[in-house]
mmCIF file of C-alpha atoms in Angstrom:
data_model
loop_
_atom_site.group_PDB
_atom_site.id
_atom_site.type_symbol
_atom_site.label_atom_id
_atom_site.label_comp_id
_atom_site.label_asym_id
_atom_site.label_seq_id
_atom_site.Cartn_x
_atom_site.Cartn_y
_atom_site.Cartn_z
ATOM 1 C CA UNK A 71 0.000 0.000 0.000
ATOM 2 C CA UNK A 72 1.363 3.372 -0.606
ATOM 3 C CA UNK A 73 3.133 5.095 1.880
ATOM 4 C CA UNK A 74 0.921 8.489 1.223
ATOM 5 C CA UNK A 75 -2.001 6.022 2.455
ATOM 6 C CA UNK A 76 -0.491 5.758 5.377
ATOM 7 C CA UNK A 77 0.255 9.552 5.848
ATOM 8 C CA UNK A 78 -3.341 10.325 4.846
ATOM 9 C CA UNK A 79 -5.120 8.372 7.342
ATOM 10 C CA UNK A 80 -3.558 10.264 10.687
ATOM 11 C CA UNK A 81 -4.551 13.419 8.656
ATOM 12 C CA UNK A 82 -8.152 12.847 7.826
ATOM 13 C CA UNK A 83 -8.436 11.335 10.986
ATOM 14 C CA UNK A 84 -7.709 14.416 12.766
ATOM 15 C CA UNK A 85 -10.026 16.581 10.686
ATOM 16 C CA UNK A 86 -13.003 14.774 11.179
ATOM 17 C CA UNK A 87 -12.131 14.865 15.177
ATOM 18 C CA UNK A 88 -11.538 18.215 15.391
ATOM 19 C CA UNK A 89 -14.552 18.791 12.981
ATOM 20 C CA UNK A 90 -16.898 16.735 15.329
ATOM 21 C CA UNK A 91 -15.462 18.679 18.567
ATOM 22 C CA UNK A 92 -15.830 21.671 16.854
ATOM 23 C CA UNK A 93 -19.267 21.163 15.908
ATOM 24 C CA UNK A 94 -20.586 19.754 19.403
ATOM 25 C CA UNK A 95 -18.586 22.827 21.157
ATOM 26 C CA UNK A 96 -20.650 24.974 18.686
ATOM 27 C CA UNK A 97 -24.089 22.860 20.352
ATOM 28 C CA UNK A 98 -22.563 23.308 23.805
ATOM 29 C CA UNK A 99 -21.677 27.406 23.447
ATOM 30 C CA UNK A 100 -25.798 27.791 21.983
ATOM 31 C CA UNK A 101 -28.142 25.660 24.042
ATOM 32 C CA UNK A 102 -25.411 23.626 26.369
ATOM 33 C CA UNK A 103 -26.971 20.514 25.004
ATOM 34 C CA UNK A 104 -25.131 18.568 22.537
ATOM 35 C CA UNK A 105 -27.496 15.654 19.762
ATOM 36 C CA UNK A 106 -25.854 11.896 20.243
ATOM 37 C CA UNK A 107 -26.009 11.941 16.965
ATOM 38 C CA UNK A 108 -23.071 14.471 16.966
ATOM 39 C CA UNK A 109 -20.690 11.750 18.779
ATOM 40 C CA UNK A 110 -22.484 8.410 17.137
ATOM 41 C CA UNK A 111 -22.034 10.096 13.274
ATOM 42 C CA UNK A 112 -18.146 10.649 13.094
ATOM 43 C CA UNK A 113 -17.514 7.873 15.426
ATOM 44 C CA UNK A 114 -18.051 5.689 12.022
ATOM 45 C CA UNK A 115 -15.619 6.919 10.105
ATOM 46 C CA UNK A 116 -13.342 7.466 12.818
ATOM 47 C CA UNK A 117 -13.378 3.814 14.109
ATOM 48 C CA UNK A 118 -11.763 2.390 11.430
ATOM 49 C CA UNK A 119 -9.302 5.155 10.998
ATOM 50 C CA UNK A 120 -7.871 4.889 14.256
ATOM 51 C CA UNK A 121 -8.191 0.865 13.932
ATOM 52 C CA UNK A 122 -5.743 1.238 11.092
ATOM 53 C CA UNK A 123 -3.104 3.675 12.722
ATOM 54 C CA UNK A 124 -3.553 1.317 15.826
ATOM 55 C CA UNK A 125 -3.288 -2.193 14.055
ATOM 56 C CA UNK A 126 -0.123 -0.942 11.957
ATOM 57 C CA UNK A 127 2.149 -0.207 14.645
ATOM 58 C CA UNK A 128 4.388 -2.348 16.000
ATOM 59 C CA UNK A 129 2.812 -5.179 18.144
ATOM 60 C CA UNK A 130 3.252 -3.388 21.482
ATOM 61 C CA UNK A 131 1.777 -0.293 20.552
ATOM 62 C CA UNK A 132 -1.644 -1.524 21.098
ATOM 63 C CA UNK A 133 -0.548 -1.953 25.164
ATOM 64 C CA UNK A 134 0.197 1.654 24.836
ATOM 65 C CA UNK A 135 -2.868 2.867 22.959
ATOM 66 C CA UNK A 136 -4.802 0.206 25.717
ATOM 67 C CA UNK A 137 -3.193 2.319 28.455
ATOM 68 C CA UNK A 138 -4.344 5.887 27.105
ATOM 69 C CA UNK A 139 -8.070 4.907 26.390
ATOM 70 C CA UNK A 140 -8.307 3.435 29.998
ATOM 71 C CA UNK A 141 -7.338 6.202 31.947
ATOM 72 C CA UNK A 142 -9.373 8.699 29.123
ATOM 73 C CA UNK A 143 -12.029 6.618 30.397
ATOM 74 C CA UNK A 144 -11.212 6.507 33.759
ATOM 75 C CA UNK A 145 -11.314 10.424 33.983
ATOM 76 C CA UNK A 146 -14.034 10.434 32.511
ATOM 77 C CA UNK A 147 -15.985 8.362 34.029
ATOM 78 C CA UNK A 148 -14.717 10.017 37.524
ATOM 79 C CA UNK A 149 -15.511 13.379 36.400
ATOM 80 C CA UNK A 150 -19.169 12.387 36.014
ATOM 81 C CA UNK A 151 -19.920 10.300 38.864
ATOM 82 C CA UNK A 152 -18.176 13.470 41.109
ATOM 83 C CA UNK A 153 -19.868 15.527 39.115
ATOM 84 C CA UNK A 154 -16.728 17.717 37.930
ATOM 85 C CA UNK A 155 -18.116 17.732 34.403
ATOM 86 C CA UNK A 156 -21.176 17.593 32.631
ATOM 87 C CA UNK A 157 -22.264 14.781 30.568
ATOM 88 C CA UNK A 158 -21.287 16.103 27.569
ATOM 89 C CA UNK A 159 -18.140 17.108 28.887
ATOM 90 C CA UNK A 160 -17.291 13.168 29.963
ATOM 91 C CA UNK A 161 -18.293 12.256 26.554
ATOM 92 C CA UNK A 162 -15.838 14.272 24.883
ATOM 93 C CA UNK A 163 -13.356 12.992 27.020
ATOM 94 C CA UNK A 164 -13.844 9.140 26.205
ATOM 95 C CA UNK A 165 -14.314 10.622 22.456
ATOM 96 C CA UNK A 166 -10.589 12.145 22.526
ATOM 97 C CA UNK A 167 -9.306 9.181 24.299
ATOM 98 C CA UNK A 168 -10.703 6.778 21.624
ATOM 99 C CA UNK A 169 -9.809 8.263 18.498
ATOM 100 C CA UNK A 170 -6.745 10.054 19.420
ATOM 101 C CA UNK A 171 -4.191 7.614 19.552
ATOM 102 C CA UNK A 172 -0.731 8.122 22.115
ATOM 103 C CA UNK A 173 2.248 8.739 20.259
ATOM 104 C CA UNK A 174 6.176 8.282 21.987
ATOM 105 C CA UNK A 175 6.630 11.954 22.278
ATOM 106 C CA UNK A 176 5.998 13.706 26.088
ATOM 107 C CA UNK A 177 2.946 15.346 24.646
ATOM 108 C CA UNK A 178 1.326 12.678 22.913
ATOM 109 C CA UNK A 179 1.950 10.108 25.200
ATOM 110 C CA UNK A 180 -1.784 10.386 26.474
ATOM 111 C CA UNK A 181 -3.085 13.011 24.437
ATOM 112 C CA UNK A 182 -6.524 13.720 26.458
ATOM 113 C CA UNK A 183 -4.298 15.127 28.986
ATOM 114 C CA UNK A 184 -2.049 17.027 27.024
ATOM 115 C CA UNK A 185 -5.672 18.154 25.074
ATOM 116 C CA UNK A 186 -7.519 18.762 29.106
ATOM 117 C CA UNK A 187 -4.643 21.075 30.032
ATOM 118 C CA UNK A 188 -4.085 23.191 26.314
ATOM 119 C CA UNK A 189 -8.021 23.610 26.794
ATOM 120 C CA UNK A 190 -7.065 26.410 30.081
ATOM 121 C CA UNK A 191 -6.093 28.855 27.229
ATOM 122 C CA UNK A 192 -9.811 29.097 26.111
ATOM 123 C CA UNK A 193 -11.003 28.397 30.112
ATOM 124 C CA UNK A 194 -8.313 31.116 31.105
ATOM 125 C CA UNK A 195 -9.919 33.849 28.499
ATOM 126 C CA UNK A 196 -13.812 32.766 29.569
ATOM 127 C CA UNK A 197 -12.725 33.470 32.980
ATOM 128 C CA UNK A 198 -11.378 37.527 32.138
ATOM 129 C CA UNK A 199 -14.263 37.805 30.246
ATOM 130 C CA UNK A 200 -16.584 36.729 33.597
ATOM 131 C CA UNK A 201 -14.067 39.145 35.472
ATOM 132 C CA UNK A 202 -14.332 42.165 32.973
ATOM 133 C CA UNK A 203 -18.354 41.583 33.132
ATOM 134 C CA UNK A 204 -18.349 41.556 37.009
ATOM 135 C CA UNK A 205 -16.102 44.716 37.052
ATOM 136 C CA UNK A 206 -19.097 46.665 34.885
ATOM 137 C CA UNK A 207 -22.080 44.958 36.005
ATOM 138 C CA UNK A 208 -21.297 43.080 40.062
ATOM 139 C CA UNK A 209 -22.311 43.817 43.276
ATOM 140 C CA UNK A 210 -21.910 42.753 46.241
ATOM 141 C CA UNK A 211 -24.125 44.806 48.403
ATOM 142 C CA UNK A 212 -26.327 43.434 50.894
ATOM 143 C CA UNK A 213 -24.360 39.765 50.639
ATOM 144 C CA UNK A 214 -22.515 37.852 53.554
ATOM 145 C CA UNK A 215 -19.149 36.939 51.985
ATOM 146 C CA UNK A 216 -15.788 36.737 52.440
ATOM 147 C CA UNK A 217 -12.772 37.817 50.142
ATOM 148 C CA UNK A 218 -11.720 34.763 49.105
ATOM 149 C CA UNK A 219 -15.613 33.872 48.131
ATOM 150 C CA UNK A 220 -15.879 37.267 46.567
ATOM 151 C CA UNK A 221 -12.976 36.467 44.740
ATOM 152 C CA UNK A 222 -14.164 33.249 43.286
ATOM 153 C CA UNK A 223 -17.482 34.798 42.828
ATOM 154 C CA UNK A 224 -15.702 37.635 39.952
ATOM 155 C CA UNK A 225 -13.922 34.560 38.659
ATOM 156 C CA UNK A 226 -16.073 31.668 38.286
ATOM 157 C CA UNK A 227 -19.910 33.717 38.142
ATOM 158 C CA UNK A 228 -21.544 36.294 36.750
ATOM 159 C CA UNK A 229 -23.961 39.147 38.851
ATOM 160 C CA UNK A 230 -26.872 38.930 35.843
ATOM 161 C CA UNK A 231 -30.574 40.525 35.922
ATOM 162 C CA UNK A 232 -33.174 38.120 36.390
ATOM 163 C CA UNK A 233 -34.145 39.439 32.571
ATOM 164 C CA UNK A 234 -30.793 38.149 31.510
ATOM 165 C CA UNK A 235 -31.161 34.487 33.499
ATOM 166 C CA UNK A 236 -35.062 33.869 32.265
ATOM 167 C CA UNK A 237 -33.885 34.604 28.339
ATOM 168 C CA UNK A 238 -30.369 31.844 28.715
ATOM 169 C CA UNK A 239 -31.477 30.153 31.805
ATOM 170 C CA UNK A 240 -29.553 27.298 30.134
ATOM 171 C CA UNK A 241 -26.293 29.319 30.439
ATOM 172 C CA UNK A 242 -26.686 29.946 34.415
ATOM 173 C CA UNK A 243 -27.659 28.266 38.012
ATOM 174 C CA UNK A 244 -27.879 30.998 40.812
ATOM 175 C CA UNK A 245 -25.717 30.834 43.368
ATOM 176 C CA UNK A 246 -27.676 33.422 45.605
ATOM 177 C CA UNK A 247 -28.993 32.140 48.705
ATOM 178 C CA UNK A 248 -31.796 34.003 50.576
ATOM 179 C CA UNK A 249 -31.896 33.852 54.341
ATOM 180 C CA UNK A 250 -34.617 36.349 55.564
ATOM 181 C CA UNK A 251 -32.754 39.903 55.068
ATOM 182 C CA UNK A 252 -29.130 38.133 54.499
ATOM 183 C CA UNK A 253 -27.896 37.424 51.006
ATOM 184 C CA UNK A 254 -25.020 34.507 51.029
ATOM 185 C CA UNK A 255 -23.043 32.919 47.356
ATOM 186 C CA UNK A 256 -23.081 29.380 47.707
ATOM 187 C CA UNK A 257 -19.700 28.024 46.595
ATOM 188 C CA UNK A 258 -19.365 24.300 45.274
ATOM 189 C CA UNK A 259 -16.543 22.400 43.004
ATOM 190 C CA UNK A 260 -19.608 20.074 41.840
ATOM 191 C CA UNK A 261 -21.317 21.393 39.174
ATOM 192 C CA UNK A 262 -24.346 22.409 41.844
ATOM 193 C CA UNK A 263 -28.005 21.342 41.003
ATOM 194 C CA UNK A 264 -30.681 23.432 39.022
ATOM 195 C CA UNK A 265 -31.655 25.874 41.648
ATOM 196 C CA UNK A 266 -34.857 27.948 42.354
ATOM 197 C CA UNK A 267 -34.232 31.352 41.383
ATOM 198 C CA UNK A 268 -33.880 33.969 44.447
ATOM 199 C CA UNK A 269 -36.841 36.807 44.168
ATOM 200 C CA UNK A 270 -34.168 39.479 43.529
ATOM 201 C CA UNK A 271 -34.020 41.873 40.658
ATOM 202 C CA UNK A 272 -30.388 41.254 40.250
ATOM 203 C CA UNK A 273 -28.112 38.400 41.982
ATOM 204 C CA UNK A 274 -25.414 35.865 40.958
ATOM 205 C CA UNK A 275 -24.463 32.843 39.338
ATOM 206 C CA UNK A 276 -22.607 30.391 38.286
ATOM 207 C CA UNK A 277 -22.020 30.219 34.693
ATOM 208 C CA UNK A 278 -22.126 27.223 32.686
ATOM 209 C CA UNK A 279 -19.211 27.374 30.979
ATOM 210 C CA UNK A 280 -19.674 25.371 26.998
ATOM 211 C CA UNK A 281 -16.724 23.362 28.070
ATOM 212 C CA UNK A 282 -16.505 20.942 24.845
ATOM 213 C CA UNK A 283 -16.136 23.939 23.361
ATOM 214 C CA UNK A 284 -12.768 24.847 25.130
ATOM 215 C CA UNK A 285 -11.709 21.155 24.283
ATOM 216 C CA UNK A 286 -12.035 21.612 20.684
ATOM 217 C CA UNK A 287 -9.859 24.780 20.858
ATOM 218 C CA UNK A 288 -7.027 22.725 23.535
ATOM 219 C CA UNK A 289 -7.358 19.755 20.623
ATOM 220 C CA UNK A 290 -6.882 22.210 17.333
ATOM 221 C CA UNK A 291 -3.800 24.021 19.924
ATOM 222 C CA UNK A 292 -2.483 20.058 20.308
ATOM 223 C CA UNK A 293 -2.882 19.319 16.695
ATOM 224 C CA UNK A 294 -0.908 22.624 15.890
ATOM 225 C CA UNK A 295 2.127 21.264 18.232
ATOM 226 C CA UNK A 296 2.121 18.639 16.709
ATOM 227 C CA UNK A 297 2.590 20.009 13.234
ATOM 228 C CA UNK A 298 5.180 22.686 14.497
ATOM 229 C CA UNK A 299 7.372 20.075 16.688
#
């Protein structure tokens, strides 16, 4: 078989997973909800792609590429059940893990991980843009709260209208908690539970950040490393 075959398959491989990221990130940034049918289509062509790479490497390879997917699933399962991610967001993870095979270099040797942490560039910029809102728009009169939960408040939420949360109530759980005249933020590394909304005008909340979207953009930053090293 021709060795551009065997150039061509890593190539088109990695444009219909970035494609298919890029796509469900696009889902995940407009409604936060993401079609199975997103995952279950590419996955076709992209099973026997990455069967190929995998099967034409030398016999241990396959322990290698065996190694990656488990732990690609093992995060992934383990950021669901503790509720780190979303469902979508463990999806993409055992997505990435599947059809990304490990290469011998330090970043590709499990290439969800070297994809999770290139995906902070994107998750770094979300988070100035929640700061820059929260310097325009927050408040934090009338609450009970420290500086380090202030802090995390400017970083991680957003102080929004309740006109803004009723039109992208998909986007947003409040974090305001109402306790007769006191206002408190309730702070949680678990992606907290849909909440009642507080009878305030104005109060804040976590934001719902379209995290598949921020892995597309770590996996197009780990393709492009790839290509330049």
């Amino acid at each position: 078989m021709s060795i551009y075959f065997y150039d061509l398959v890593p190539v088109l491989r990695r444009i219909v997973l970035f494609s298919a990221l890029l796509y469900a990130g696009y889902q995940d940034y407009k409604t936060r909800e993401i079609d199975d049918k997103t995952w279950v289509y590419p996955s076709i062509l992209l099973a026997p792609l990455t069967f190929f790479e995998v099967y034409n490497r030398s016999p241990t390879y396959l322990q290698i590429y065996l190694v990656s997917l488990f732990l690609g699933l093992l995060i992934a399962i383990l950021s669901l059940k503790l509720k780190l991610t979303g469902e979508a967001d463990a999806i993409a993870f055992a997505f990435i893990s599947l059809f990304e095979p490990p290469g011998y270099r330090i970043i590709t040797l499990f290439p969800l991980g070297s994809v999770i942490i290139l995906s902070l560039v994107p998750t770094l910029l979300y988070t100035c843009y929640n700061l820059y809102w929260n310097l325009k728009h927050g408040s934090f009169a009338g609450y009970e709260a420290g500086s380090l939960v202030k802090a995390l408040a400017m970083l991680t939420m957003r102080y929004i209208s309740r006109k803004e949360y009723e039109e992208k109530s998909y986007m947003y759980i409040p974090s305001t908690q109402k306790q007769g005249d006191k206002l408190t933020i309730e702070l949680s590394p678990m992606i907290p539970e849909k909440v009642e909304k507080p009878g305030l005008d104005e109060f804040w909340a976590v934001t719902l950040a379209p995290y598949v979207f921020f892995l597309s953009i770590g996996y197009l930053l780990y393709t492009i490393l790839l290509l330049a090293f």
